[in-house]
Coordinates of C-alpha atoms in Angstrom, one line a residue:
X1 CA 64.7 140.0 207.4
X2 CA 61.5 139.4 206.6
X3 CA 58.2 139.6 209.2
X4 CA 58.8 136.3 210.0
X5 CA 62.8 135.0 210.0
X6 CA 64.2 132.4 208.1
X7 CA 65.2 129.5 210.4
X8 CA 67.6 126.5 210.2
X9 CA 66.9 123.9 213.2
X10 CA 70.3 122.0 212.6
X11 CA 70.8 118.5 214.3
X12 CA 68.2 116.8 216.0
X13 CA 67.6 114.3 219.1
X14 CA 64.4 112.6 219.7
X15 CA 62.2 114.6 217.3
X16 CA 63.1 117.6 219.3
X17 CA 64.2 120.0 216.6
X18 CA 61.5 118.4 213.9
X19 CA 58.8 119.0 216.4
X20 CA 59.6 122.5 217.0
X21 CA 59.6 123.3 213.5
X22 CA 56.4 122.0 213.3
X23 CA 55.5 124.9 216.1
X24 CA 57.7 127.6 214.2
X25 CA 56.0 126.9 210.8
X26 CA 52.2 126.9 212.6
X27 CA 53.7 130.7 213.4
X28 CA 54.7 131.7 209.8
X29 CA 58.2 130.7 210.1
X30 CA 60.1 129.5 207.3
X31 CA 61.9 126.4 209.0
X32 CA 64.7 123.8 207.4
X33 CA 65.5 120.9 209.6
X34 CA 69.1 119.5 208.8
X35 CA 69.3 116.2 210.9
X36 CA 70.9 112.7 211.0
X37 CA 67.1 111.5 211.7
X38 CA 68.3 111.1 215.6
X39 CA 70.3 107.7 214.3
X40 CA 68.1 104.8 214.6
X41 CA 64.8 106.6 215.3
X42 CA 64.7 107.9 211.5
X43 CA 62.7 110.9 212.4
X44 CA 61.8 113.6 209.3
X45 CA 64.1 116.3 208.4
X46 CA 64.8 118.2 205.3
X47 CA 68.2 117.9 205.0
X48 CA 70.2 114.7 205.8
X49 CA 73.5 115.3 207.6
X50 CA 74.0 111.5 208.4
X51 CA 77.5 110.2 208.9
X52 CA 78.4 106.7 207.0
X53 CA 80.5 104.3 208.7
X54 CA 84.1 104.5 209.6
X55 CA 86.6 107.3 208.6
X56 CA 85.5 107.2 205.1
X57 CA 82.1 108.5 206.3
X58 CA 83.5 111.4 208.4
X59 CA 85.8 112.2 205.5
X60 CA 82.8 112.6 203.2
X61 CA 80.7 114.5 205.7
X62 CA 83.5 116.8 206.3
X63 CA 83.9 117.1 202.3
X64 CA 79.9 118.0 202.2
X65 CA 79.9 120.4 205.1
X66 CA 83.1 122.5 204.0
X67 CA 82.6 122.5 200.2
X68 CA 79.8 120.7 198.8
X69 CA 75.8 120.7 198.9
X70 CA 75.5 121.0 202.9
X71 CA 78.2 123.7 202.8
X72 CA 75.8 125.8 200.3
X73 CA 72.4 124.7 202.2
X74 CA 73.8 125.8 205.7
X75 CA 73.7 129.5 204.6
X76 CA 71.7 132.5 204.4
X77 CA 69.1 131.9 207.3
X78 CA 68.2 134.6 210.1
X79 CA 68.4 132.0 212.5
X80 CA 70.6 128.9 212.9
X81 CA 69.8 126.8 216.1
X82 CA 72.1 124.1 216.8
X83 CA 71.4 120.9 218.8
X84 CA 74.5 120.0 220.3
X85 CA 77.7 122.0 220.7
X86 CA 78.9 118.9 218.7
X87 CA 76.7 119.5 215.8
X88 CA 78.2 117.5 213.3
X89 CA 79.3 113.8 214.2
X90 CA 83.0 115.0 213.4
X91 CA 86.2 115.6 215.9
X92 CA 86.3 119.1 217.6
X93 CA 89.6 119.9 215.1
X94 CA 86.9 120.0 212.4
X95 CA 84.1 121.4 214.0
X96 CA 85.9 124.8 215.0
X97 CA 86.3 126.3 211.7
X98 CA 82.9 125.0 210.3
X99 CA 81.0 126.5 213.4
X100 CA 82.8 130.0 212.8
X101 CA 81.7 129.4 208.9
X102 CA 78.4 128.8 209.7
X103 CA 78.4 131.7 212.2
X104 CA 79.9 134.0 209.8
X105 CA 77.2 133.0 206.5
X106 CA 74.1 133.4 208.7
X107 CA 72.4 136.1 210.9
X108 CA 72.7 134.5 214.5
X109 CA 73.5 131.3 216.3
X110 CA 71.8 129.6 219.2
X111 CA 72.2 126.3 221.1
X112 CA 69.0 124.5 221.6
X113 CA 70.7 122.7 225.2
X114 CA 69.0 119.3 224.8
X115 CA 71.8 117.2 225.6
X116 CA 75.1 116.5 227.6
X117 CA 77.5 119.6 227.2
X118 CA 80.4 120.7 229.2
X119 CA 78.1 123.3 230.6
X120 CA 75.9 120.7 232.1
X121 CA 78.6 118.6 233.5
X122 CA 80.3 121.5 235.0
X123 CA 76.5 121.9 236.9
X124 CA 75.9 118.6 237.8
X125 CA 79.5 118.0 239.2
X126 CA 80.0 118.3 243.3
X127 CA 80.3 119.9 245.3
X128 CA 78.3 123.1 244.3
X129 CA 75.8 121.4 242.4
X130 CA 72.1 122.8 242.7
X131 CA 70.7 118.9 242.0
X132 CA 70.3 116.0 244.5
X133 CA 71.0 113.8 241.9
X134 CA 71.4 113.3 238.2
X135 CA 72.7 110.4 235.7
X136 CA 76.0 110.9 236.9
X137 CA 75.9 111.9 240.4
X138 CA 73.8 110.8 243.5
X139 CA 74.5 112.9 246.2
X140 CA 78.1 113.4 246.1
X141 CA 78.8 109.9 244.7
X142 CA 79.1 108.8 241.4
X143 CA 76.2 107.3 240.0
X144 CA 76.2 103.6 238.9
X145 CA 76.3 104.8 235.4
X146 CA 79.4 106.9 236.2
X147 CA 81.2 104.1 237.7
X148 CA 80.3 101.6 234.4
X149 CA 81.4 104.4 232.2
X150 CA 84.4 106.5 233.6
X151 CA 86.2 106.2 230.1
X152 CA 82.8 108.4 229.2
X153 CA 83.4 111.1 232.0
X154 CA 87.3 111.5 231.0
X155 CA 86.2 111.6 227.4
X156 CA 83.7 114.5 228.1
X157 CA 86.7 115.9 230.1
X158 CA 89.4 115.8 227.2
X159 CA 91.2 119.1 227.0
X160 CA 90.7 119.6 223.1
X161 CA 86.9 118.9 223.4
X162 CA 86.7 121.2 226.6
X163 CA 88.4 124.0 225.0
X164 CA 86.3 123.6 221.6
X165 CA 83.1 123.5 223.7
X166 CA 84.1 126.6 225.8
X167 CA 84.5 128.6 222.4
X168 CA 81.4 127.2 220.9
X169 CA 79.6 128.5 224.0
X170 CA 81.3 132.1 223.9
X171 CA 80.2 132.3 220.0
X172 CA 76.6 132.1 220.8
X173 CA 74.1 134.5 220.6
X174 CA 72.5 132.9 223.2
X175 CA 70.8 129.5 224.2
X176 CA 67.1 128.4 224.6
X177 CA 66.9 125.0 227.3
X178 CA 64.4 122.1 226.7
X179 CA 64.8 120.8 230.2
X180 CA 65.2 122.5 233.8
X181 CA 68.4 120.7 234.6
X182 CA 69.7 122.0 231.1
X183 CA 68.4 125.5 231.9
X184 CA 70.8 125.3 235.1
X185 CA 73.6 124.5 233.4
X186 CA 73.4 127.3 230.6
X187 CA 72.7 129.8 233.1
X188 CA 75.9 129.1 234.8
X189 CA 78.0 129.2 231.7
X190 CA 76.1 131.9 229.8
X191 CA 74.5 133.8 232.2
X192 CA 70.5 134.6 232.5
X193 CA 70.5 137.5 230.0
X194 CA 71.8 134.7 227.2
X195 CA 69.5 132.1 227.9
X196 CA 66.0 131.2 228.4
X197 CA 63.9 128.0 229.0
X198 CA 61.6 126.6 226.1
X199 CA 60.5 123.3 227.1
X200 CA 60.4 120.1 224.8
X201 CA 57.7 120.8 222.1
X202 CA 55.4 118.0 221.7
X203 CA 53.0 117.8 218.4
X204 CA 49.5 117.6 220.7
X205 CA 47.6 117.2 217.0
X206 CA 49.4 114.0 216.1
X207 CA 49.1 112.4 219.4
X208 CA 45.5 112.3 220.0
X209 CA 44.2 111.2 223.5
X210 CA 43.6 107.8 224.1
X211 CA 40.7 106.4 226.0
X212 CA 41.7 104.8 229.2
X213 CA 39.4 102.2 231.1
X214 CA 38.0 103.7 234.6
X215 CA 39.3 100.7 236.3
X216 CA 41.8 98.5 233.7
X217 CA 41.6 94.9 234.6
X218 CA 45.4 94.5 234.0
X219 CA 47.6 97.8 234.5
X220 CA 49.8 97.8 231.3
X221 CA 53.4 99.2 232.1
X222 CA 55.3 100.0 229.0
X223 CA 59.1 100.7 228.9
X224 CA 60.6 101.8 225.6
X225 CA 64.2 102.5 225.8
X226 CA 67.9 102.6 223.8
X227 CA 69.3 99.6 224.8
X228 CA 73.0 101.5 225.2
X229 CA 71.5 103.8 227.9
X230 CA 69.8 101.5 230.6
X231 CA 72.3 102.8 233.1
X232 CA 72.3 106.2 232.5
X233 CA 68.2 106.4 232.2
X234 CA 67.7 103.9 235.2
X235 CA 65.7 101.4 233.4
X236 CA 66.9 98.4 234.6
X237 CA 65.4 99.8 237.8
X238 CA 62.4 100.3 236.1
X239 CA 62.3 97.0 234.3
X240 CA 63.4 95.3 237.4
X241 CA 60.6 97.1 239.8
X242 CA 58.0 96.4 237.1
X243 CA 58.9 92.4 236.8
X244 CA 58.6 92.3 240.6
X245 CA 55.1 93.9 240.8
X246 CA 54.0 91.9 238.1
X247 CA 55.2 88.7 239.3
X248 CA 53.5 89.7 242.8
X249 CA 50.3 90.4 241.2
X250 CA 50.1 88.6 237.5
X251 CA 46.4 88.9 237.3
X252 CA 46.4 92.9 238.0
X253 CA 49.4 94.0 236.0
X254 CA 51.9 93.4 232.8
X255 CA 54.7 94.9 231.1
X256 CA 55.8 95.3 227.6
X257 CA 59.4 96.8 227.1
X258 CA 60.3 97.4 223.4
X259 CA 64.0 98.7 222.2
X260 CA 65.5 101.2 219.5
X261 CA 62.2 101.0 217.4
X262 CA 61.8 103.6 214.7
X263 CA 59.9 106.8 216.1
X264 CA 56.6 105.9 214.2
X265 CA 56.8 102.2 215.0
X266 CA 57.5 103.3 218.7
X267 CA 54.5 105.8 218.8
X268 CA 52.1 102.6 217.4
X269 CA 53.3 100.6 220.7
X270 CA 53.1 103.4 223.2
X271 CA 49.1 104.0 222.6
X272 CA 48.7 100.3 223.8
X273 CA 50.1 101.2 227.4
X274 CA 48.3 102.7 230.7
X275 CA 51.4 103.5 232.3
X276 CA 54.8 104.7 230.5
X277 CA 58.0 103.9 232.4
X278 CA 60.5 106.9 231.4
X279 CA 63.5 107.6 233.4
X280 CA 64.7 107.9 237.1
X281 CA 67.5 110.3 237.0
X282 CA 65.9 113.4 236.0
X283 CA 63.8 116.1 237.8
X284 CA 61.9 116.6 234.6
X285 CA 59.9 114.6 232.1
X286 CA 61.5 114.1 229.3
X287 CA 60.5 113.5 225.2
X288 CA 58.8 109.8 226.0
X289 CA 57.0 110.7 229.1
X290 CA 55.7 113.9 227.5
X291 CA 54.6 111.9 224.2
X292 CA 52.9 109.5 226.8
X293 CA 51.0 112.2 228.8
X294 CA 49.9 114.2 225.3
X295 CA 48.2 110.5 224.7
X296 CA 46.6 110.8 228.0
X297 CA 48.7 107.9 229.3
X298 CA 50.2 107.7 232.9
X299 CA 54.1 108.5 233.5
X300 CA 56.8 107.5 235.5
X301 CA 59.6 109.9 235.2
X302 CA 61.2 113.1 236.9
X303 CA 58.5 115.1 238.8
X304 CA 60.5 117.1 241.4
X305 CA 58.8 120.1 243.3
X306 CA 61.8 122.0 242.0
X307 CA 60.4 121.7 238.4
X308 CA 57.1 122.4 239.0
X309 CA 58.1 125.6 240.9
X310 CA 60.4 126.3 237.6
X311 CA 57.6 126.4 235.2
X312 CA 55.0 127.8 237.5
X313 CA 52.6 124.9 237.8
X314 CA 51.1 125.1 241.3
X315 CA 48.0 123.1 240.5
X316 CA 48.3 120.2 238.1
X317 CA 51.3 117.7 239.2
X318 CA 50.4 114.1 237.1
X319 CA 53.7 112.8 236.9
X320 CA 54.4 110.0 238.9
X321 CA 57.8 110.8 240.3
X322 CA 60.3 107.9 240.1
X323 CA 62.8 107.4 243.0
X324 CA 65.9 106.5 242.4
X325 CA 66.3 104.0 244.9
X326 CA 65.0 100.2 243.6
X327 CA 62.8 99.4 246.8
X328 CA 61.2 102.7 246.5
X329 CA 60.7 102.6 242.8
X330 CA 59.1 99.2 243.4
X331 CA 56.7 100.5 245.9
X332 CA 55.7 103.1 243.5
X333 CA 54.8 101.0 240.7
X334 CA 52.9 98.9 243.4
X335 CA 50.6 101.5 244.4
X336 CA 49.8 102.4 240.7
X337 CA 48.5 98.5 240.7
X338 CA 46.6 99.0 244.1
X339 CA 45.1 102.2 243.1
X340 CA 44.3 101.4 239.6
X341 CA 41.2 103.5 239.5
X342 CA 43.1 106.7 239.7
X343 CA 45.0 106.3 236.4
X344 CA 42.0 107.4 233.9
X345 CA 42.0 111.0 236.2
X346 CA 45.7 111.0 236.0
X347 CA 45.9 110.3 232.5
X348 CA 43.3 113.4 231.4
X349 CA 45.2 115.6 233.7
X350 CA 48.5 114.8 232.1
X351 CA 46.9 115.4 229.0
X352 CA 45.8 118.9 229.9
X353 CA 49.4 119.4 231.4
X354 CA 51.2 118.9 228.3
X355 CA 48.5 120.9 226.3
X356 CA 49.7 124.0 228.6
X357 CA 53.3 123.8 229.1
X358 CA 54.6 121.8 226.1
X359 CA 52.5 121.9 222.7
X360 CA 54.6 122.6 219.8
X361 CA 53.3 126.3 219.3
X362 CA 53.5 127.3 223.0
X363 CA 57.1 125.8 223.1
X364 CA 57.7 127.4 219.7
X365 CA 56.8 130.9 220.6
X366 CA 59.3 131.1 223.9
X367 CA 61.8 130.2 221.4
X368 CA 60.9 132.6 219.0
X369 CA 60.3 135.6 221.4
X370 CA 63.9 134.8 222.5
X371 CA 65.6 134.6 219.4
X372 CA 64.0 137.4 218.0
X373 CA 65.0 139.5 221.5
X374 CA 68.6 138.8 220.8
X375 CA 68.8 139.7 216.7

C-alpha cells in the first residue's frame, strides 16, 4: 500500500460519501466515489451505479457488476467502504456473491453505517432498546410510521434479507457510523473493537455562513423533505406545528416547504432560511440540520443529552431539540418566534459546532484512523 490508501466509497445517501471523499482527498488519499447520485438528489460521483427501471434495469446492473465495466472498476482498492449492506439495488441472492467478490478483489471491506439495516432494527426494538424513541417505536409502542408501514417492517425481517445482512456484517473488517443511533446498533452487532463513530461530514468551505439579522422582522421557517418519508421523519408534525404558529403570528413568522429538490437547488433555497425544520424521531442532527448549522442557521432536530455526552460536547448546545409530541413541538416553534433575538447568536454557535465536530476533514480523519487500524 502507498503512503496514503486508495479508497473506494461504494454507494451514497444524502451526499455523505461524496463529502467524505472531499475530506479524505484533503488528507492526501486517492478516492473514488461510485453511487447512484442519491437518486433524485443527483449528487456528484465518479462512477454511476444507478439501476434502470424494471427487471431489465436490474439485469443490466447485475451484468455490469458481475462481468462488465462496473466489475472491473470495483477492484484493486486498499479500502472499500459500502454505504449500506444492500450496497447495490439488487436482491440479496445477487448481492451475496457480489459482496464476496468485492471483498476478495480488494484489501479490506468496511461499512459506513448511515442507513437502516438489521443491526439498527435489532437495537431499536423493545424491550431492551437503549432509546426512548425512534422512527419505529415510541416507548414500547409502534410509532405512527410503523403502524402505517407494517409491510416495510415485515419486509426488513424477511428471512432471506436477514440472513444476507447478518452474513454481510460478519464479512466486514469493521464499520464507521455517522450517527449516535447507528453506532449503538453497530456496537451490538460487531462489538466495540470492530466499530467506531465518524459523524456526518459537512463541507464547511462550500457552506459559507449567512448573515442573520439581530432581530428578524419575520422568522423564516424552512422545511425541506422527501415527500415519501413524512411519517418516518415526522415532517408532517413539523409542518402542522409551523402552520399553527404562522397562523397565530402571521406578521412574525412564515413557512417555506420544498420537496425532492436536486441537491444544488436545495442548497440555494436553504440559504434563505432562519430556522430549518429537520426531523423529530432522531437523538441527533442529520445531514440537512448540519448543513443548515454550517450556514449559521438555526435548526430544529434531534439534540438529546445522550448525543452531546457521546460526542463530548459540554459547552455548545445550539440545536433546538424537537419533541415527538405535536403540542410540545408547537410550543417549541412558538418560543423560537417569541424569542427571535436569540436566532443570530444561536446561528453563530451552530456554525462553531459543525466546524468542531462535523467538518469534512475532521470526520475524514476519524474514518481514516479507524480503517488504517484494521488493515
